[in-house]
Amino acid sequence: MAKTGIVKDDRYLDHVADGYHPESPQRLEVLYQMLQEPGMRGNYVGITPRMATQQELELIHMPNYINLVATTAGRPMTMLDPDTYACAKSYETAKLAAGGTLVAVDKVMSGEVDNAFAFIRPPGHHAETNRAMGFCLFNNVAVAAGYALHTHKLKKALIIDWDLHHGNGTQHSFYERADVLYFSSHQYPYYPGTGFFSEVGGGAGKGFTVNVPLTAGPGDAEYLLIFEEILEPIALEFKPDIVLVSAGFDIYYRDPLGGMQVTPQGFANLARVILEFAQVTCKGRVVFVLEGGYHLEGLRDSAKEVLKTLRGETLARGRNEAVRDQADHRMIDPVIKKVKEAQKPYWKIK
Ligand SMILES: [Zn+2]
């Protein structure tokens, strides 16, 4: 079995909205309860988070923006954008979310664990260098990529974002850089509005942003096809030194915000593809980071299947070709073709 680390801390429950909000502490409560179930408890390595420092946040964020978020500390409620709240403890919680992701990177780099999953909040992928957006304060996965390159002196990082929503903040953080490849599959047109095929990066970063915009409908088979036809060949050619996953579970088939059809087993299949190419390029160094996912049971069951896959419990099952064979080609082939056309100048994809 692989050693899989888990970042978990009750302080992540301290970020709380005034009244109902889909991005609630209950999301982590159901996940933390799941970690105590028989077959889960004792099977994973606990990772204690720390707060990211100002310098670490500045790997991505503007000092003025970090200071703005800091001013929300101790105030009952600040709206940073129409969807994004900060309560009295949100600044500290957000620093702990980014920092938890950094400790997961440390543990994977030192070999203490083979891979890891950071069960943190608030999520991060919409956070821009200079503003909060879409429930996100600091961009956890982007800060982690910056940290892996800067502190661990890695040459290349791959960020895979399977969240329902496009990770505008992550894309913009590395848009003109060739050392961080950002891959996103997402519902489109949809919030936040970015992530079209033609957004492939700029300047030295051309070809290092890969967008797969999808109308509602794709499920396990179509996602597997996207990962095997586009992500896997590009990842094997890019050869990342570490892989970070913006793992949003809002593509689950019953998620209230989304129109995708992915099942818990479908998420495991995607994780399997990622682990397999990461084994080839970077000794399996993969850090999953929680983003969205608003159907509580779906979030719990899907994350559980991913964890079992990270640990290698489902290895004997191999890749599920039967699943891929069920793909609705009329739905997905035109999208795959357009992504390949956009990326052909940069990658050897057929
Ligand atoms: Zn999302």
XYZ file of C-alpha atoms and ligand atoms in Angstrom:
351
model
C 0.000 0.000 0.000
C 1.119 3.563 -0.637
C 1.462 5.990 2.257
C -1.174 8.673 1.786
C -1.082 11.820 3.903
C -4.168 13.729 4.965
C -4.288 17.382 5.972
C -7.122 17.880 8.430
C -7.674 20.412 11.205
C -10.740 21.556 13.101
C -9.627 25.166 12.670
C -10.783 24.875 9.036
C -14.329 24.920 10.417
C -13.835 28.465 11.768
C -14.582 30.134 8.399
C -18.366 30.565 8.665
C -20.898 32.668 6.746
C -23.740 34.669 8.238
C -26.684 32.447 7.321
C -26.806 29.871 4.540
C -23.837 29.529 2.192
C -23.002 26.456 0.064
C -19.326 26.704 1.050
C -19.946 25.762 4.676
C -18.005 24.023 7.473
C -20.313 21.005 7.077
C -18.413 20.125 3.914
C -15.350 19.305 5.987
C -17.364 17.846 8.856
C -18.720 15.069 6.620
C -15.243 14.444 5.218
C -13.644 14.288 8.672
C -16.381 11.885 9.838
C -15.703 9.687 6.808
C -12.020 9.520 7.794
C -13.100 7.878 11.069
C -15.071 5.101 9.370
C -13.832 1.496 9.563
C -11.463 0.893 6.675
C -10.377 4.546 6.707
C -9.339 5.231 10.284
C -5.675 4.387 10.900
C -4.982 3.832 7.203
C -3.721 7.338 6.453
C -0.900 9.523 7.750
C -2.107 12.661 9.506
C -0.448 15.909 8.429
C -0.600 18.900 10.780
C -0.988 22.171 8.885
C 0.657 25.500 9.614
C -0.176 28.968 8.434
C 1.425 30.162 5.212
C 3.742 33.103 5.818
C 3.395 36.513 4.192
C 6.372 35.705 1.927
C 4.805 32.415 0.855
C 1.483 34.087 0.016
C 3.453 36.713 -1.915
C 4.656 33.973 -4.264
C 1.201 34.510 -5.844
C -0.616 37.391 -4.170
C 0.051 41.137 -4.126
C 1.099 42.445 -0.702
C -1.753 45.003 -0.797
C -4.313 42.267 -1.311
C -2.930 40.126 1.530
C -3.106 43.192 3.766
C -6.708 43.815 2.704
C -7.692 40.272 3.717
C -5.800 40.795 6.988
C -8.018 43.789 7.793
C -11.050 41.460 7.928
C -9.584 39.657 10.959
C -11.629 40.214 14.088
C -14.519 41.855 12.189
C -17.824 40.007 12.315
C -18.422 39.861 8.542
C -16.867 41.387 5.437
C -18.057 40.668 1.893
C -14.970 40.605 -0.330
C -17.046 39.998 -3.443
C -20.770 39.207 -3.869
C -20.110 35.474 -3.227
C -17.115 35.641 -0.950
C -17.314 36.274 2.746
C -14.723 36.723 5.450
C -15.689 36.294 9.102
C -13.545 37.258 12.076
C -11.408 34.116 11.709
C -11.326 33.756 7.931
C -7.936 35.420 7.436
C -6.286 32.920 9.786
C -8.249 30.011 8.311
C -7.243 31.009 4.783
C -3.565 31.202 5.792
C -3.943 27.745 7.346
C -5.549 26.446 4.131
C -2.638 27.632 1.999
C -0.143 26.500 4.648
C -1.723 23.052 4.946
C -1.207 22.600 1.234
C 2.453 23.623 1.613
C 3.044 21.076 4.391
C 1.486 18.405 2.160
C 4.024 19.364 -0.535
C 6.847 19.120 2.056
C 5.776 15.643 3.167
C 5.498 14.359 -0.389
C 8.879 15.874 -1.286
C 10.614 14.368 1.764
C 9.111 10.974 1.006
C 7.371 10.755 4.390
C 4.248 10.096 2.358
C 3.869 8.984 -1.250
C 0.953 11.283 -1.994
C -1.451 13.450 -0.016
C -4.896 15.009 0.116
C -5.390 18.404 1.783
C -8.941 18.615 3.171
C -8.957 22.346 3.655
C -11.167 25.372 3.209
C -11.774 28.056 2.126
C -11.077 26.823 -1.408
C -8.657 28.702 -3.628
C -8.747 28.389 -7.404
C -10.851 31.511 -8.124
C -8.640 33.782 -5.984
C -6.707 36.178 -8.212
C -3.348 37.669 -7.309
C -5.114 40.846 -6.194
C -8.676 39.891 -5.306
C -11.003 37.401 -3.644
C -13.550 35.638 -5.856
C -15.988 32.737 -5.866
C -15.691 31.671 -2.192
C -11.851 31.836 -2.430
C -9.470 34.057 -0.416
C -5.957 32.762 -1.116
C -5.174 30.491 -4.048
C -3.987 27.406 -2.158
C -2.958 25.336 -5.156
C -1.200 28.241 -6.890
C 0.737 29.144 -3.742
C 1.708 25.460 -3.457
C 2.974 25.377 -7.040
C 4.965 28.558 -6.464
C 6.365 27.067 -3.256
C 7.310 23.750 -4.899
C 9.343 25.634 -7.503
C 10.784 28.300 -5.211
C 11.444 26.407 -1.976
C 11.917 22.847 -3.202
C 13.718 24.058 -6.346
C 11.609 21.942 -8.652
C 11.704 22.857 -12.332
C 8.130 22.067 -13.367
C 4.730 21.685 -11.740
C 1.486 20.460 -13.286
C -1.838 21.679 -11.882
C -4.902 19.645 -12.840
C -8.255 21.299 -12.078
C -11.278 19.029 -12.428
C -13.586 21.310 -10.423
C -16.864 22.193 -12.155
C -15.724 25.806 -12.387
C -12.759 27.197 -14.274
C -9.855 28.149 -11.999
C -9.415 31.659 -13.319
C -7.063 32.655 -10.510
C -4.752 29.708 -11.072
C -4.732 30.216 -14.830
C -3.882 33.904 -14.532
C -1.158 33.268 -11.923
C 0.889 31.250 -14.411
C -0.465 32.392 -17.797
C 2.883 33.577 -19.141
C 5.033 30.915 -17.486
C 6.357 27.680 -18.965
C 7.256 26.090 -15.622
C 3.677 25.598 -14.421
C 1.226 23.847 -16.725
C -2.419 24.484 -15.896
C -5.007 21.984 -17.161
C -8.703 22.562 -16.491
C -11.907 20.808 -17.512
C -15.002 22.785 -16.553
C -18.574 23.726 -17.367
C -18.702 26.516 -19.976
C -20.147 29.060 -20.448
C -20.523 29.288 -16.702
C -19.043 30.988 -13.658
C -16.451 32.575 -13.756
C -16.619 32.962 -17.557
C -13.004 32.153 -18.415
C -11.510 28.922 -19.789
C -12.230 28.825 -23.524
C -10.214 26.575 -25.877
C -8.274 29.537 -27.222
C -6.881 30.457 -23.790
C -3.602 28.559 -24.184
C -1.188 30.842 -22.327
C 0.730 33.934 -23.391
C 4.354 34.850 -24.151
C 6.742 32.179 -22.853
C 3.719 30.399 -21.393
C 2.037 29.612 -24.717
C 0.846 26.006 -24.659
C 1.160 25.767 -20.869
C -2.534 26.444 -20.286
C -4.921 23.740 -21.468
C -8.655 24.390 -21.276
C -11.434 21.872 -21.849
C -14.709 23.835 -21.784
C -17.751 21.563 -21.501
C -21.488 22.059 -21.733
C -23.479 20.188 -19.066
C -23.714 16.414 -19.438
C -20.339 14.638 -19.339
C -19.991 11.810 -16.825
C -17.473 9.119 -15.879
C -16.832 7.870 -19.406
C -16.469 11.270 -21.050
C -14.171 12.595 -18.311
C -12.008 9.484 -18.533
C -11.731 9.993 -22.277
C -10.698 13.648 -21.789
C -8.045 12.643 -19.270
C -6.659 9.835 -21.424
C -6.822 11.638 -24.776
C -5.618 15.094 -23.719
C -4.228 15.333 -20.200
C -2.172 12.146 -20.100
C -0.182 12.636 -23.327
C 0.516 16.294 -22.516
C 1.575 15.422 -18.955
C 3.931 12.690 -20.186
C 5.507 15.143 -22.619
C 5.680 18.007 -20.070
C 7.237 15.718 -17.420
C 6.266 17.578 -14.218
C 8.338 17.187 -11.038
C 5.163 17.371 -8.968
C 1.451 17.183 -9.710
C -1.127 19.261 -7.835
C -4.831 18.588 -8.238
C -7.566 21.167 -7.688
C -10.035 18.499 -6.671
C -13.536 19.936 -6.837
C -16.354 17.483 -6.305
C -19.015 19.717 -7.845
C -18.895 17.615 -11.038
C -20.661 14.929 -8.957
C -23.943 13.931 -10.610
C -26.194 15.332 -7.886
C -24.253 18.492 -7.066
C -26.634 21.436 -6.687
C -24.356 23.854 -8.582
C -23.367 21.720 -11.541
C -24.598 19.830 -14.559
C -22.030 17.032 -14.740
C -22.638 13.330 -14.129
C -19.535 11.983 -12.381
C -19.964 9.196 -9.788
C -17.629 8.371 -6.866
C -16.087 5.583 -8.956
C -15.628 8.062 -11.790
C -13.505 10.294 -9.570
C -11.392 7.273 -8.616
C -10.803 6.525 -12.290
C -9.551 10.065 -12.906
C -7.265 9.858 -9.876
C -5.902 6.571 -11.225
C -4.930 8.157 -14.544
C -3.146 10.974 -12.701
C -1.272 8.594 -10.383
C -0.122 6.474 -13.289
C 1.510 9.261 -15.268
C 2.854 10.856 -12.089
C 4.571 7.545 -11.362
C 6.358 7.849 -14.709
C 7.354 11.525 -14.464
C 7.790 12.290 -10.739
C 7.778 9.149 -8.576
C 4.070 9.498 -7.999
C 4.363 12.836 -6.175
C 0.764 14.060 -6.233
C -0.986 16.441 -3.830
C -4.778 16.683 -4.051
C -6.296 19.904 -2.733
C -9.994 20.280 -2.002
C -11.801 22.946 -4.021
C -15.617 22.827 -4.506
C -18.235 20.126 -3.976
C -21.586 21.040 -2.461
C -23.553 17.790 -2.242
C -22.453 16.568 1.171
C -22.923 12.814 0.673
C -21.484 13.039 -2.826
C -18.471 14.920 -1.530
C -17.929 12.324 1.190
C -18.349 9.244 -1.026
C -16.286 10.655 -3.888
C -13.379 11.785 -1.702
C -13.399 8.361 -0.055
C -13.003 6.599 -3.412
C -10.177 8.955 -4.356
C -8.401 8.276 -1.056
C -8.642 4.520 -1.553
C -7.151 4.990 -5.001
C -4.305 7.135 -3.646
C -3.498 4.408 -1.125
C -3.555 1.806 -3.876
C -6.439 -0.237 -2.510
C -8.169 -0.324 -5.870
C -5.027 -0.991 -7.897
C -6.009 -4.519 -8.889
C -9.021 -3.138 -10.728
C -6.785 -1.420 -13.248
C -8.137 1.093 -15.705
C -11.771 0.774 -16.411
C -11.879 0.403 -20.160
C -15.477 -0.716 -19.981
C -16.338 2.710 -18.560
C -14.503 4.544 -21.324
C -16.268 2.455 -23.956
C -19.594 3.893 -22.792
C -18.568 7.433 -23.763
C -21.085 9.471 -25.717
C -18.825 10.282 -28.643
C -21.298 12.645 -30.284
C -21.147 14.742 -27.110
C -17.451 14.653 -26.366
C -15.501 14.091 -29.603
C -16.073 17.624 -30.977
C -14.723 19.099 -27.707
C -11.664 16.854 -27.677
C -11.014 17.755 -31.315
C -11.143 21.489 -30.570
C -8.781 21.189 -27.606
C -6.335 19.216 -29.733
C -6.506 21.797 -32.494
C -5.747 24.569 -30.001
C -2.873 22.637 -28.412
C -1.357 20.984 -31.502
C 1.221 23.738 -32.060
C 2.704 22.998 -28.630
C 2.295 19.263 -27.976
C 2.609 15.998 -29.873
C -1.059 15.118 -29.545
C -2.848 13.389 -32.404
Zn -16.377 24.700 -8.217
